[in-house]
GROMACS .gro file of C-alpha atoms in nm:
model
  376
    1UNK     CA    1  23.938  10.234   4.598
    2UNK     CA    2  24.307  10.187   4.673
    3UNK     CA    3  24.298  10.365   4.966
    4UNK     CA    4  23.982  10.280   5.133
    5UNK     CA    5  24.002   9.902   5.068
    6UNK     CA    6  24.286   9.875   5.363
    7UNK     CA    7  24.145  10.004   5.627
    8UNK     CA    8  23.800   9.804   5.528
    9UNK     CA    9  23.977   9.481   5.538
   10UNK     CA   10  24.144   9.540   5.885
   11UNK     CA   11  23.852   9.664   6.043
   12UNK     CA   12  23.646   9.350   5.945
   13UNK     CA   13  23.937   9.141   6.060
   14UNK     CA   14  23.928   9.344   6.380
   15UNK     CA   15  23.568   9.299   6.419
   16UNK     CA   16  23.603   8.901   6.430
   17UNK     CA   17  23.862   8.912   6.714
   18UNK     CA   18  23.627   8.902   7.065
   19UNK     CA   19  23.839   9.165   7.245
   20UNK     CA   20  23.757   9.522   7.284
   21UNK     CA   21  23.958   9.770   7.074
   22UNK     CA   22  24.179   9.888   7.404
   23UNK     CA   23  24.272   9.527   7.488
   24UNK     CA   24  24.411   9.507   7.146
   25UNK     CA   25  24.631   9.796   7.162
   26UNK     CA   26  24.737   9.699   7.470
   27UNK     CA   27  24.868   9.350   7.295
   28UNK     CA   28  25.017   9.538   6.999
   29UNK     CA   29  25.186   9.732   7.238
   30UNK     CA   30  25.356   9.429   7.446
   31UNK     CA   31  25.447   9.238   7.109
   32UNK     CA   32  25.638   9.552   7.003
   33UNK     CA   33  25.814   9.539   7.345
   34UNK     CA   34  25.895   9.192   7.336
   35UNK     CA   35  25.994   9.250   6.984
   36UNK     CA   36  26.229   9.501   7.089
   37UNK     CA   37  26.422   9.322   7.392
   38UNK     CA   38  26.441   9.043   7.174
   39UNK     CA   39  26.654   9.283   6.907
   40UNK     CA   40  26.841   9.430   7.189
   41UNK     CA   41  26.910   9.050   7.303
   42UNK     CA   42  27.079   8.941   6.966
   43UNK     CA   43  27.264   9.256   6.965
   44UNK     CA   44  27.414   9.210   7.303
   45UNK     CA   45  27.499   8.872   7.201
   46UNK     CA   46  27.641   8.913   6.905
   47UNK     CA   47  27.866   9.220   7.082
   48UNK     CA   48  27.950   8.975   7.324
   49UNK     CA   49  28.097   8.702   7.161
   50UNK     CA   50  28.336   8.924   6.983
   51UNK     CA   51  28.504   9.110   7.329
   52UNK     CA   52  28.622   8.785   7.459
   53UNK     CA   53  28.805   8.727   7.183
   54UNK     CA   54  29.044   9.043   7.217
   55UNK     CA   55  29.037   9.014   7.620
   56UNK     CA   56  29.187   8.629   7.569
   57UNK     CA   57  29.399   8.822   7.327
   58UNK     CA   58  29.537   9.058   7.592
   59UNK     CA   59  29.584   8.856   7.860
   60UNK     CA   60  29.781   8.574   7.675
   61UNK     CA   61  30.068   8.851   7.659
   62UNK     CA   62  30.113   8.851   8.045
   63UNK     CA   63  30.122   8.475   8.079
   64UNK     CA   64  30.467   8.474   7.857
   65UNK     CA   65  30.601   8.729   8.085
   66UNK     CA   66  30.858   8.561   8.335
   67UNK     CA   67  30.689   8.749   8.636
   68UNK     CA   68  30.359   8.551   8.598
   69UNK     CA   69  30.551   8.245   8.504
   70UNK     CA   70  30.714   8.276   8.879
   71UNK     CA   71  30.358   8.261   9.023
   72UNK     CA   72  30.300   7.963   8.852
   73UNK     CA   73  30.640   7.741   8.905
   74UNK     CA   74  30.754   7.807   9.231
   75UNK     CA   75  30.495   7.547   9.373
   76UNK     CA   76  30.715   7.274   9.199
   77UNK     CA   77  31.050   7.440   9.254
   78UNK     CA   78  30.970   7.436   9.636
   79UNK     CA   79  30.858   7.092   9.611
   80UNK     CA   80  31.177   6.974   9.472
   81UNK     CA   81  31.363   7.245   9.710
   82UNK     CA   82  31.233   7.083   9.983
   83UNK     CA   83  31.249   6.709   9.877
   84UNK     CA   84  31.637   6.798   9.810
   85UNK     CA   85  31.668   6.982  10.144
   86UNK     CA   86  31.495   6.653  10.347
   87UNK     CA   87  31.744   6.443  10.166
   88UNK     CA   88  32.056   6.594  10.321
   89UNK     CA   89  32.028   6.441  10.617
   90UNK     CA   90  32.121   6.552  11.039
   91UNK     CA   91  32.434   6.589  11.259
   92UNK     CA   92  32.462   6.543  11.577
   93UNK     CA   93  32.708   6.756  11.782
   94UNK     CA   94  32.754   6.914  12.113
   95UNK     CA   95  32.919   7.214  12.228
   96UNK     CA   96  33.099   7.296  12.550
   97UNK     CA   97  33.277   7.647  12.661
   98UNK     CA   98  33.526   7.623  12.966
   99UNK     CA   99  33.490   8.052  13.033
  100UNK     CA  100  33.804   7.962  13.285
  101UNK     CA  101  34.047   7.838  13.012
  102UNK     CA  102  33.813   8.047  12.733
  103UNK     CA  103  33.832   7.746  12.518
  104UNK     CA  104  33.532   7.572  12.309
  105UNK     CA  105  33.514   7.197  12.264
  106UNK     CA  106  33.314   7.108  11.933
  107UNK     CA  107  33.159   6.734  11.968
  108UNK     CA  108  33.077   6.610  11.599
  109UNK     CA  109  32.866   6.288  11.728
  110UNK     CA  110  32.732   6.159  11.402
  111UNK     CA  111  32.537   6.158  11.102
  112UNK     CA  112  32.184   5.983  10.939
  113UNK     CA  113  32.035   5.969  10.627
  114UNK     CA  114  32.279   6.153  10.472
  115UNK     CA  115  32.222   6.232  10.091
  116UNK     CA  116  32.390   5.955   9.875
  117UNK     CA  117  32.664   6.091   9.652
  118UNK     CA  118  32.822   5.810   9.498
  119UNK     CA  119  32.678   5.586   9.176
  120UNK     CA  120  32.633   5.283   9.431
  121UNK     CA  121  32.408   5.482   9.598
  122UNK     CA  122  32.593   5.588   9.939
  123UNK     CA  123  32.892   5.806  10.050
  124UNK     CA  124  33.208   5.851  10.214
  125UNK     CA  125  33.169   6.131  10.446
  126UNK     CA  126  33.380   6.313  10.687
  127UNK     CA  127  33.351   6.679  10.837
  128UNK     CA  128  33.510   6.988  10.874
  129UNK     CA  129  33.452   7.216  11.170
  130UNK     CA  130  33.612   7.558  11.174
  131UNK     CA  131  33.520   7.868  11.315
  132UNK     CA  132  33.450   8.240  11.102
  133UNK     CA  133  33.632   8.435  11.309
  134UNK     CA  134  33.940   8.237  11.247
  135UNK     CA  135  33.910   8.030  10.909
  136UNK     CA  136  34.234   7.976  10.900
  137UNK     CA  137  34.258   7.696  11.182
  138UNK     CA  138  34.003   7.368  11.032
  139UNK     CA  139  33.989   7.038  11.195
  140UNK     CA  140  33.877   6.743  10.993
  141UNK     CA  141  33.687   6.396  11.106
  142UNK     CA  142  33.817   6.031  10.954
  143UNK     CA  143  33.628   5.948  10.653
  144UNK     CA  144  33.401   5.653  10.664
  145UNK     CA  145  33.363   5.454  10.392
  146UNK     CA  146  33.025   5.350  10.233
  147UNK     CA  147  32.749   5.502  10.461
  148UNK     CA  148  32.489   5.702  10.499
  149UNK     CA  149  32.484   5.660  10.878
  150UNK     CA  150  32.849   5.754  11.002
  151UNK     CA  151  32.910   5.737  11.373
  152UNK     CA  152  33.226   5.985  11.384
  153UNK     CA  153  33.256   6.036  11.787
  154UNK     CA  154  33.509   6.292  11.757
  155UNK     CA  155  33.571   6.655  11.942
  156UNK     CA  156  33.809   6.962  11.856
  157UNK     CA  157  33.927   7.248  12.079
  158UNK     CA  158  33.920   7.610  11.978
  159UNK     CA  159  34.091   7.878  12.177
  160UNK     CA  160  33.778   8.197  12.163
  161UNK     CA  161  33.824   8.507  12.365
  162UNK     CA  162  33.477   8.551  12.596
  163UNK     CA  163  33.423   8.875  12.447
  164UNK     CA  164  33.461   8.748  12.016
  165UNK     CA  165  33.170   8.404  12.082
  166UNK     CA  166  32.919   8.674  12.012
  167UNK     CA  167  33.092   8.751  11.688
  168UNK     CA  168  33.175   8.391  11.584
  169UNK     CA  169  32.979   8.159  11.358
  170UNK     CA  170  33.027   7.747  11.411
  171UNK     CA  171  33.022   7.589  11.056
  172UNK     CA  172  33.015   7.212  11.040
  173UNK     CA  173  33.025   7.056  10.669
  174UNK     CA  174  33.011   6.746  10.580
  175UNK     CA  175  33.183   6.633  10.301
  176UNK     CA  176  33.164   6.293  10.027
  177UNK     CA  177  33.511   6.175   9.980
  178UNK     CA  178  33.642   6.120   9.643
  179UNK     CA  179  34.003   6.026   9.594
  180UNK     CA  180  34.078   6.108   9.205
  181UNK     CA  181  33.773   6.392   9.185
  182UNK     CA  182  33.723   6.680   9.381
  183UNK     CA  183  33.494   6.643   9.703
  184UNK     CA  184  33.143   6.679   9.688
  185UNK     CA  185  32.970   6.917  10.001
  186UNK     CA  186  32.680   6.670  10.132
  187UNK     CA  187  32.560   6.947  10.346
  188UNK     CA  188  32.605   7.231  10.627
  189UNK     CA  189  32.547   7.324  11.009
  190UNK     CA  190  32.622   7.705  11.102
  191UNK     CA  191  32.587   7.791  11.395
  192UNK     CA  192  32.570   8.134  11.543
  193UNK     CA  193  32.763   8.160  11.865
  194UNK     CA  194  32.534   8.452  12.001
  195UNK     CA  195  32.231   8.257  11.973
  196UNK     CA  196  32.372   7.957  12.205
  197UNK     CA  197  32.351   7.987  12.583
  198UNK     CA  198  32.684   7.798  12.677
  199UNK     CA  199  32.583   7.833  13.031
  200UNK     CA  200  32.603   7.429  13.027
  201UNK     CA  201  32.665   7.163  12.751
  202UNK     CA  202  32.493   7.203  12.482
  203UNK     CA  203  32.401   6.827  12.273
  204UNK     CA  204  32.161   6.834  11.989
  205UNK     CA  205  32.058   6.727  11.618
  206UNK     CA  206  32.041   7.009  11.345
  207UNK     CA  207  31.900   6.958  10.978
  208UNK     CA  208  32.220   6.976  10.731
  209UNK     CA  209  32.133   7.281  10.490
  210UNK     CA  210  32.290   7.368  10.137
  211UNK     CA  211  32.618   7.484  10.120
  212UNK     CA  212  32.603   7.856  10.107
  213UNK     CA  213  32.868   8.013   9.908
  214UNK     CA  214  33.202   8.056   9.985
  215UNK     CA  215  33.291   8.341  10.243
  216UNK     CA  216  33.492   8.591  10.220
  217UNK     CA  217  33.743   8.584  10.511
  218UNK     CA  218  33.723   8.895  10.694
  219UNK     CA  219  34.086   9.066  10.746
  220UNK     CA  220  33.929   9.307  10.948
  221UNK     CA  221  33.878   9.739  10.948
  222UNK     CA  222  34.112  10.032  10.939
  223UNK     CA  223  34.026  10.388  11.054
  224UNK     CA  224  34.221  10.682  10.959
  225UNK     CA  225  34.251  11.060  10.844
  226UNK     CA  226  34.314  11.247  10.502
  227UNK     CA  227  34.415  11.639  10.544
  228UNK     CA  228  34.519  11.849  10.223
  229UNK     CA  229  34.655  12.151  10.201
  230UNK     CA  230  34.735  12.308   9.823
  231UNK     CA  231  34.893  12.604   9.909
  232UNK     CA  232  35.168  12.413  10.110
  233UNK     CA  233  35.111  12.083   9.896
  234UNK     CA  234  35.090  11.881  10.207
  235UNK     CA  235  34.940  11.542  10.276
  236UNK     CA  236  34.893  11.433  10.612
  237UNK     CA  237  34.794  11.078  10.720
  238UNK     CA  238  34.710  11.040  11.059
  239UNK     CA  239  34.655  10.619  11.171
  240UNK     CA  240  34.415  10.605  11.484
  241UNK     CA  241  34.328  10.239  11.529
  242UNK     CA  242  34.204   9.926  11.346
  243UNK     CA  243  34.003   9.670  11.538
  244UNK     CA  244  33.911   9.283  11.427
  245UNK     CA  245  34.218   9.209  11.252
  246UNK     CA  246  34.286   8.842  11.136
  247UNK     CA  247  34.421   8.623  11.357
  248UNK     CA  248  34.816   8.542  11.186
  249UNK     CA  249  34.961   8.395  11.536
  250UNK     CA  250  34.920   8.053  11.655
  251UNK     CA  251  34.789   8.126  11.946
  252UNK     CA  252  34.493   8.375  11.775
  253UNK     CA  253  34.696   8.731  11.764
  254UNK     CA  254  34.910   8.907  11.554
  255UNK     CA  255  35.170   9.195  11.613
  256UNK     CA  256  35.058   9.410  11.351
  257UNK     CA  257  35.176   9.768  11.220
  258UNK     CA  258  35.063   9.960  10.929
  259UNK     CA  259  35.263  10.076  10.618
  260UNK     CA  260  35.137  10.409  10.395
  261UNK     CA  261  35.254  10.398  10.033
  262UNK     CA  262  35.210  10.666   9.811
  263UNK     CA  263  35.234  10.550   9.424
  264UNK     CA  264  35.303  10.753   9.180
  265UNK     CA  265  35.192  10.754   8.811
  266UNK     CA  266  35.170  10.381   8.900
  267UNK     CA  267  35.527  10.387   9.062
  268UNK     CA  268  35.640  10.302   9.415
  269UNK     CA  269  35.727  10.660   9.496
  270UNK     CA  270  35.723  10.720   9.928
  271UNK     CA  271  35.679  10.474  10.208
  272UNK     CA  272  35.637  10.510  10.585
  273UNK     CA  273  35.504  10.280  10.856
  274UNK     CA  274  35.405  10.273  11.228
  275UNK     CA  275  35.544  10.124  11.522
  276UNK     CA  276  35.402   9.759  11.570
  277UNK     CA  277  35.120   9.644  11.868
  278UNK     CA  278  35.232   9.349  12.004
  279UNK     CA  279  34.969   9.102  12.078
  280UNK     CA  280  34.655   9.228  11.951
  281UNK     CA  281  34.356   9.184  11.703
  282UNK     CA  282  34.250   9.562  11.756
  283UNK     CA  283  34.554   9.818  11.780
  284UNK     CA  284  34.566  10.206  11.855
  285UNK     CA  285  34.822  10.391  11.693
  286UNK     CA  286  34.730  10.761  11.670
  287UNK     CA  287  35.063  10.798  11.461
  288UNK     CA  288  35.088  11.086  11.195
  289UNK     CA  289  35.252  11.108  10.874
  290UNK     CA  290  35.318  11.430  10.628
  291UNK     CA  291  35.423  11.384  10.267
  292UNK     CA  292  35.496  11.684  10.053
  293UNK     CA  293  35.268  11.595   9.728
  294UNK     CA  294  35.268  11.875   9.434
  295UNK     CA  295  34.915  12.021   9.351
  296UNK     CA  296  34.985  11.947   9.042
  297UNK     CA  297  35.069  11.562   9.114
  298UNK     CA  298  34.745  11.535   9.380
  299UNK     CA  299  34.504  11.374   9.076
  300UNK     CA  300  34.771  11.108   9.028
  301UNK     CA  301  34.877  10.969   9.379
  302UNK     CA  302  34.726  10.665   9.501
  303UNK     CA  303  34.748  10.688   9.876
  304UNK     CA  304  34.800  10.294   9.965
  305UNK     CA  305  34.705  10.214  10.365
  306UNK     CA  306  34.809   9.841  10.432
  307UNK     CA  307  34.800   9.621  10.777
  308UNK     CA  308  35.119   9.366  10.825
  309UNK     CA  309  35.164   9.085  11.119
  310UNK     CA  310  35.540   9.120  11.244
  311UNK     CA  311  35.734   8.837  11.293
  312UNK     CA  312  36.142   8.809  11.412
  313UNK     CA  313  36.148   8.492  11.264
  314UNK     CA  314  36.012   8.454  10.915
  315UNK     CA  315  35.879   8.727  10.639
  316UNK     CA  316  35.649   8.976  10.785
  317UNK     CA  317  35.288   8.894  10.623
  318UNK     CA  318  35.023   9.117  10.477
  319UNK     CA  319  34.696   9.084  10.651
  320UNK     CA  320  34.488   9.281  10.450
  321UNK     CA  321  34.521   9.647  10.184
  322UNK     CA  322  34.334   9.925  10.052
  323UNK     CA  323  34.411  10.197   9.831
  324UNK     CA  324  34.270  10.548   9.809
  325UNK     CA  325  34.278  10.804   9.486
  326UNK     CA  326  34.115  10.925   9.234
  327UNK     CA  327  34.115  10.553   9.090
  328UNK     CA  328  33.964  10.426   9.398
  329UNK     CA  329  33.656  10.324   9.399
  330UNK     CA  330  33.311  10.283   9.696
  331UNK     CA  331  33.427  10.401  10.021
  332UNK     CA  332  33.785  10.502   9.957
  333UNK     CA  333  33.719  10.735   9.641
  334UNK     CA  334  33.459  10.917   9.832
  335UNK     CA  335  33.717  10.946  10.106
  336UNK     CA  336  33.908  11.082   9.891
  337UNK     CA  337  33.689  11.336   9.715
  338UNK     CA  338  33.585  11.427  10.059
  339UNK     CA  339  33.960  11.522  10.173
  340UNK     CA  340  34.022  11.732   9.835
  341UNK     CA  341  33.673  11.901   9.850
  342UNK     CA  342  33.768  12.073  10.242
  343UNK     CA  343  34.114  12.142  10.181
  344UNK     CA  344  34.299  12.215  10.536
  345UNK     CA  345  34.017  11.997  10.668
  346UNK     CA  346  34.112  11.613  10.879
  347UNK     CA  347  33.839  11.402  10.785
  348UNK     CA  348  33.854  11.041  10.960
  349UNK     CA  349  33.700  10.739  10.841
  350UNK     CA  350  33.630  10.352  10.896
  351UNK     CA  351  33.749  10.108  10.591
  352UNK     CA  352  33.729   9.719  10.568
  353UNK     CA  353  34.065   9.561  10.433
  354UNK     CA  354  34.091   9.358  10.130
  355UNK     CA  355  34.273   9.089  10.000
  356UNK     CA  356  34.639   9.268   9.923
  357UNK     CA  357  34.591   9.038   9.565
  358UNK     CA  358  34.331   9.191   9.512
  359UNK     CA  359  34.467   9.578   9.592
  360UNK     CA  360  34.768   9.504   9.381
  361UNK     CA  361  34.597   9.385   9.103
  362UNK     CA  362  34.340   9.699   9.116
  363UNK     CA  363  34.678   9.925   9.134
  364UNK     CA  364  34.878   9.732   8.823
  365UNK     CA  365  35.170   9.878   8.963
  366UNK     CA  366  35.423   9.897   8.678
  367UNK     CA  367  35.775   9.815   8.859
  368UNK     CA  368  35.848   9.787   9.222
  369UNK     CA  369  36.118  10.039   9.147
  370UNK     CA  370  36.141  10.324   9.388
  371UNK     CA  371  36.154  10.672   9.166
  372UNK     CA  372  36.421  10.859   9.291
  373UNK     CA  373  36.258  11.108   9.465
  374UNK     CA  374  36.356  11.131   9.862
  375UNK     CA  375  36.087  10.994  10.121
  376UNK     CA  376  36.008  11.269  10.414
   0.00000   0.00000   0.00000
């Protein structure tokens, strides 16, 4: 009775339903489709909610990183950059180069808007115009007390050979006046020489820029050759030329000659030096020199190659050192390891000078006591 009472009862129900028996299978059929996306449906959402989640999770550790940080703040920082650069203010200047008398006259006309520096809101500005091919000669403008508008109206010569404008750089800077602090850079003008036609005179108004950093002042380059020979221990320097040497004369030369020191174990041990070139920023020498140097003493020689300006007068003065060895260090060690790796070999090279401080301090010499060991 169980088992026959089911199917009974669904067949009456059935029966009361007006449909024929295929249309009803075909509605069971959809229903259990339906049922079935509708499953899928809270599975995919449920899934879904949940991968989100760890995706916000992983891509909150790039946001910390300082690389994605940089996408994000420049926007401001160049804002700012730029509202800092506007406020710096223009100079007016002109330039004119007599090619008969190779001279170039600097015109600083004046200044507006300049940045204000002091509490009270305004400045006391003044300039200083130099040239980078010879820092050492700066003129300066009056100072003018007070204002952001300045009206200087003043012009400086500068003797430059035709042939070194391509190689020089105008720098105007204009400066805030303080007279118990040091003096606050308002802004810049540099001016590349080999970008200006001076053809004719040249007036015109330039946005002041940020100070760039200092420069170093360029003393100029060296070349020379390195030959070693073991069996005879033999060192042989030969100086060919230098070219671009800093100007030490009043009138923009120098007479300069070259010294070779050889230190030993951090000693003053042999010294020899060339002839000096009167009148000139880029000697030739082509002057050789042989020292006698044990193989067993080659690792601890410093070969020392430095540029002087003659004068009768006064002191002669350095104008710029370098030192090569097996302390050295960039160009000049590699030098070096060069000469020592093709014994009985010249090998010639270009080298920038540096500030002789600077050598001498790298060298730590230990007494300028000679050893006494004869110089050849």
């Amino acid at each position: 009775i169980t088992t026959t009472a089911w199917p009974g009862f669904l067949d009456s129900w059935l029966s009361r339903i007006p449909l024929p028996k295929w249309a009803l299978i075909a509605v069971a059929v959809a229903g259990a489709i339906l049922l079935l996306l509708f499953l899928i449906c809270i599975i995919r959402c449920c899934c879904g909610k949940k991968k989100p989640k760890k995706k916000e999770r992983i891509s909150l550790c790039p946001i910390s990183n300082s690389t994605t940080a940089s996408l994000v703040q420049p926007e401001m920082e160049d804002l700012e950059r730029g509202v800092e650069q506007m406020c710096r203010g223009k100079l007016q200047y002109s330039l004119d180069y007599n090619f008969r008398r190779q001279e170039l006259k600097v015109g600083v006309k004046q200044a507006v808007e300049l940045k204000a520096m002091d509490s009270g809101g305004t400045s006391d500005p003044y300039v200083i115009v130099y040239l980078t091919s010879d820092m050492k000669k700066r003129y300066e403008t009056k100072v003018y007390r007070k204002t952001l508008n300045p009206i200087f109206n003043e012009s400086f010569t500068f003797q430059v050979p035709q042939a070194e404008v391509p190689e020089s750089t105008l720098v105007m800077q204009i400066y805030d006046f303080n007279r118990f602090a040091k003096h606050d850079i308002i802004g810049e003008v540099r001016l590349p020489l080999a970008s200006v036609n001076l053809q004719h005179v040249i007036e015109q108004w330039s946005e002041l820029a940020a100070a760039s950093k200092v420069e170093e002042e360029q003393l100029g380059e060296i070349c020379f050759s390195l030959r070693y020979v073991p069996s005879t221990g033999k060192l042989t320097v030969l100086i060919l030329e230098a070219r671009k040497l800093k100007r030490m004369d009043s009138r923009g030369l120098s007479d300069p000659f070259v010294k070779v020191h050889l230190i030993l174990n951090r000693k003053k041990w042999k010294k020899k030096k060339t002839s000096v070139k009167k009148n000139t920023l880029s000697p030739y020498f082509n002057e050789v020199f042989v020292f006698e140097v044990p193989f067993n003493q080659i690792q601890n020689v410093d070969v020392v190659i430095s540029v002087w300006d003659h004068d009768k007068v006064t002191k002669n003065e350095p104008i710029g050192k370098l030192f090569l060895g097996c302390r050295a260090t960039g160009n000049q060690l590699r030098h070096w390891s060069d000469m020592l790796s093709n014994p009985r070999r010249p090998l010639a090279q270009w080298h920038i000078l540096q500030p002789p401080d600077v050598v001498d301090k790298a060298l730590g010499l230990k007494s300028h006591l000679k050893l006494p060991l004869a110089s050849r």
